[in-house]
CSV table of C-alpha atoms in Angstrom, one decimal:
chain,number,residue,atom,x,y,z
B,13,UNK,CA,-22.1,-26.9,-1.0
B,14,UNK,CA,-23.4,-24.0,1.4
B,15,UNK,CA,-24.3,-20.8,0.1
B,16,UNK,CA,-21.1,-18.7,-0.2
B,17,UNK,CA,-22.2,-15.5,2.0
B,18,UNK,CA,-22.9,-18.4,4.5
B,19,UNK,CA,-19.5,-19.8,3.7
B,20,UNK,CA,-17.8,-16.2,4.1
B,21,UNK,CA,-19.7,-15.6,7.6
B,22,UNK,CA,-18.3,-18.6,9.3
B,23,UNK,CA,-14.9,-17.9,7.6
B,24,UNK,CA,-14.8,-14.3,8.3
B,25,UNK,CA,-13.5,-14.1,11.7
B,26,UNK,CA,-10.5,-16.8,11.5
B,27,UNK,CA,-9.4,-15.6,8.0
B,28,UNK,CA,-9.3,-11.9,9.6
B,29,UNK,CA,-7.3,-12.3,13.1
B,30,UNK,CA,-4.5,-14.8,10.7
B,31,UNK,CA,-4.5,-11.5,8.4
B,32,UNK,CA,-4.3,-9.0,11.3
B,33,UNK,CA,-1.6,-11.4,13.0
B,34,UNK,CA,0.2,-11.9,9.3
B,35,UNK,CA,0.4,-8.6,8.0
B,36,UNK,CA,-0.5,-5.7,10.9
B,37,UNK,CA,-4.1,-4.5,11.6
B,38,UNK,CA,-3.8,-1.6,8.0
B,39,UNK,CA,-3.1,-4.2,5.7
B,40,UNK,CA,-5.6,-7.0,7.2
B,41,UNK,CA,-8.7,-5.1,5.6
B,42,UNK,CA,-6.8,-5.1,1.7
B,43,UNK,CA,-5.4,-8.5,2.2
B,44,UNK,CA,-9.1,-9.6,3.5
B,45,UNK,CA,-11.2,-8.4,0.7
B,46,UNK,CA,-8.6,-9.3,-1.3
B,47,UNK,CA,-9.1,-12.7,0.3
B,48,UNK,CA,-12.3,-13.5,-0.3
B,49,UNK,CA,-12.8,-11.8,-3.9
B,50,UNK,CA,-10.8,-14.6,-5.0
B,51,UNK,CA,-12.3,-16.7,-2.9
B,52,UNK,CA,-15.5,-16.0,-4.4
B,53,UNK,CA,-13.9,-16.3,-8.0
B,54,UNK,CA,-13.2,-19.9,-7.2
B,55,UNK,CA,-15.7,-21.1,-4.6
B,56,UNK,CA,-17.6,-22.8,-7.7
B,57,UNK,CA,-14.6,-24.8,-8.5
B,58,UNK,CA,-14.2,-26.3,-4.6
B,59,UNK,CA,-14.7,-29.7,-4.7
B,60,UNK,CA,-17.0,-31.2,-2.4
B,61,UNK,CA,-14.7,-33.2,-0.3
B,62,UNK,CA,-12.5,-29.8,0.2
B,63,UNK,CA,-11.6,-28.5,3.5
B,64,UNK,CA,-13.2,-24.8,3.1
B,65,UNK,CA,-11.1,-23.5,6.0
B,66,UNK,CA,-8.2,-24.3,5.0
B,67,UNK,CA,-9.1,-23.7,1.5
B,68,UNK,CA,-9.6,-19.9,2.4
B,69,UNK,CA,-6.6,-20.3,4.8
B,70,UNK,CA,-4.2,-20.8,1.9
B,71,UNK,CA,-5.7,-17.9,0.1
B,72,UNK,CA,-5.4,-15.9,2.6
B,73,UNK,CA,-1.8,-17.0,3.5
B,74,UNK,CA,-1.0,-16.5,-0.5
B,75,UNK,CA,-2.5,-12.8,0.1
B,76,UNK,CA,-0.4,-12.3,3.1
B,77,UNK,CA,2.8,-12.9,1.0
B,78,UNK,CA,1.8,-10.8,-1.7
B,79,UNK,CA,1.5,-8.4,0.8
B,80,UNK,CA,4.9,-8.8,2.1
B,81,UNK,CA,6.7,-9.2,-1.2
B,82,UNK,CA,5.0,-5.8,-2.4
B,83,UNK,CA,5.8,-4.2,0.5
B,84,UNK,CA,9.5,-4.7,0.4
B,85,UNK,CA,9.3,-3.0,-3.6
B,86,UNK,CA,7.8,0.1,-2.4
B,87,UNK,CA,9.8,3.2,-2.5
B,88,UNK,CA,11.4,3.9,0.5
B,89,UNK,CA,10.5,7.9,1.7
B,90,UNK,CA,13.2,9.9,1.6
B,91,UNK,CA,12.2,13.6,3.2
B,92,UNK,CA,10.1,14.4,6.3
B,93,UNK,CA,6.3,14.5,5.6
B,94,UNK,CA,5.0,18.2,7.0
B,95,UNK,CA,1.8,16.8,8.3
B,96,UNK,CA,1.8,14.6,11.7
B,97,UNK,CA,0.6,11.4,10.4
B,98,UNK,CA,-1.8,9.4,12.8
B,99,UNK,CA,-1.0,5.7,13.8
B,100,UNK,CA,-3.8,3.1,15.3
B,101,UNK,CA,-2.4,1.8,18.9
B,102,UNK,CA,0.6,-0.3,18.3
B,103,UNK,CA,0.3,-3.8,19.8
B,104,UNK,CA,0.1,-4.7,23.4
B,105,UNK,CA,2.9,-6.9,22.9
B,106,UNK,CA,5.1,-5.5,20.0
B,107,UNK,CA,8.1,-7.2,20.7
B,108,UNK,CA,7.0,-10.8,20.5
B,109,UNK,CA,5.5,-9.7,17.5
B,110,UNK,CA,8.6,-8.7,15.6
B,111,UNK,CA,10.3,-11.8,16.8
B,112,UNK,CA,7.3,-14.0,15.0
B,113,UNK,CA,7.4,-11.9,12.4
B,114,UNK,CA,11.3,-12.6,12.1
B,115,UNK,CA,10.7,-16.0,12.0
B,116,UNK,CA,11.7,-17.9,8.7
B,117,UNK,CA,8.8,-17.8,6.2
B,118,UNK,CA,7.7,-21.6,7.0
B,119,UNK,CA,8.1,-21.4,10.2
B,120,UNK,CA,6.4,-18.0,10.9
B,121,UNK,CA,3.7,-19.1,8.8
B,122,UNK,CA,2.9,-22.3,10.5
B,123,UNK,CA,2.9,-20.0,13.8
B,124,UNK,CA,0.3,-17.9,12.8
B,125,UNK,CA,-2.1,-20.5,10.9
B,126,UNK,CA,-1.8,-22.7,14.0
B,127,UNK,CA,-2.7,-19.9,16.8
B,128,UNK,CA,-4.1,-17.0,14.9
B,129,UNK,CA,-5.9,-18.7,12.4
B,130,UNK,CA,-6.8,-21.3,14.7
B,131,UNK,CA,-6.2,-24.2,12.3
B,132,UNK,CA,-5.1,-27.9,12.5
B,133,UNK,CA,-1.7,-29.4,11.8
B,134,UNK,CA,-3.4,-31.0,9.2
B,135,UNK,CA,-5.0,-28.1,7.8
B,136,UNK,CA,-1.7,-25.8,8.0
B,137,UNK,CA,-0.1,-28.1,5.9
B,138,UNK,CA,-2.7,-28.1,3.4
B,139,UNK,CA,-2.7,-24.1,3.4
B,140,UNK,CA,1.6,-23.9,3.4
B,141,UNK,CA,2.0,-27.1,0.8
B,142,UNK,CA,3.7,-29.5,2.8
B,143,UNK,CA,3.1,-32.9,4.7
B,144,UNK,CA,1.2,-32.6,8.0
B,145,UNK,CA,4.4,-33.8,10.0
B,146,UNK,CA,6.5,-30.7,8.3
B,147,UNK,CA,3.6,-28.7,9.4
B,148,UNK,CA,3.8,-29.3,13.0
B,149,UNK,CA,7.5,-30.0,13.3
B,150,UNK,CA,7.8,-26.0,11.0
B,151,UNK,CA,5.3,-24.9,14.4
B,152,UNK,CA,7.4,-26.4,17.2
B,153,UNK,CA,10.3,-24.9,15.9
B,154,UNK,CA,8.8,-21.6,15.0
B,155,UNK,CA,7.7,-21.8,19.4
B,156,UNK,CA,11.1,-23.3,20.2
B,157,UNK,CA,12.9,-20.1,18.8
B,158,UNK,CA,10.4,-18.2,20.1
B,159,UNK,CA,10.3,-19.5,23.7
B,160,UNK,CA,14.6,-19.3,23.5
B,161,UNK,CA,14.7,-15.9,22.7
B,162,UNK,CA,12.0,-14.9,24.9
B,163,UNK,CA,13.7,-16.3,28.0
B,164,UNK,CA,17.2,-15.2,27.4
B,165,UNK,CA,16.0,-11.9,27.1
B,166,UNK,CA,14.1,-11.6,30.1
């Protein structure tokens, strides 16, 4: 088994654009060291034959829904805040973003493991729990509603 600062350098870059993609550029730096502390905390327990990206992929994914399912208990602000609050540029393309975010959960994350974490069919199902076929088949649909509402918009 490689070193595990080796492992997190060739990791690194995959597991952050799946989090920035997942969760919005502010929360992809929590969710990432959040990431690979407990990737860390288990890396002596991978077994050899283990696919370390998707390994850290599930984590990551896992991280990414705690995320989510925090977010949605937070207090909701009722007054204006005095001070103008500063924002980082919102993205190029926001509205395709809210519709893969709107995807269902299965769906939305077999989207963003396959194209912004970059991984196999094989390797998405191994991060999301299911077979490789429901992997790929939860992608396609995830583009297929994607690509409908896209075009009957424009």
């Amino acid at each position: 088994m490689i070193p595990f600062q080796r492992f997190l350098d060739e990791q690194r870059e995959p597991v952050f654009r799946f989090l920035v993609a997942s969760v919005g550029r502010d929360a992809a730096d929590d969710c990432f060291q959040e990431t690979f502390l407990a990737a860390m905390k288990a890396y002596p327990k991978l077994r050899a034959n283990s696919n370390p990206r998707a390994w850290v992929m599930t984590i990551a994914h896992n991280k990414a829904l705690d995320h989510h399912r925090a977010r949605a208990r937070r207090a909701i602000p009722v007054e204006e805040v005095p001070e103008v609050a500063s924002y980082d540029a919102a993205p190029r393309d926001e509205a395709t973003w809210a519709r893969v975010h709107a995807l269902p959960p299965k769906q939305r994350a077999a989207v963003l493991l396959r194209y912004a974490g970059d991984l196999t069919h094989a390797e998405v199902a191994v991060a999301i729990g299911c077979s490789e076929e429901a992997a790929r088949r939860s992608a396609h649909e995830g583009l297929k509603k994607l690509r409908e509402e896209m075009t009957t918009t424009s």
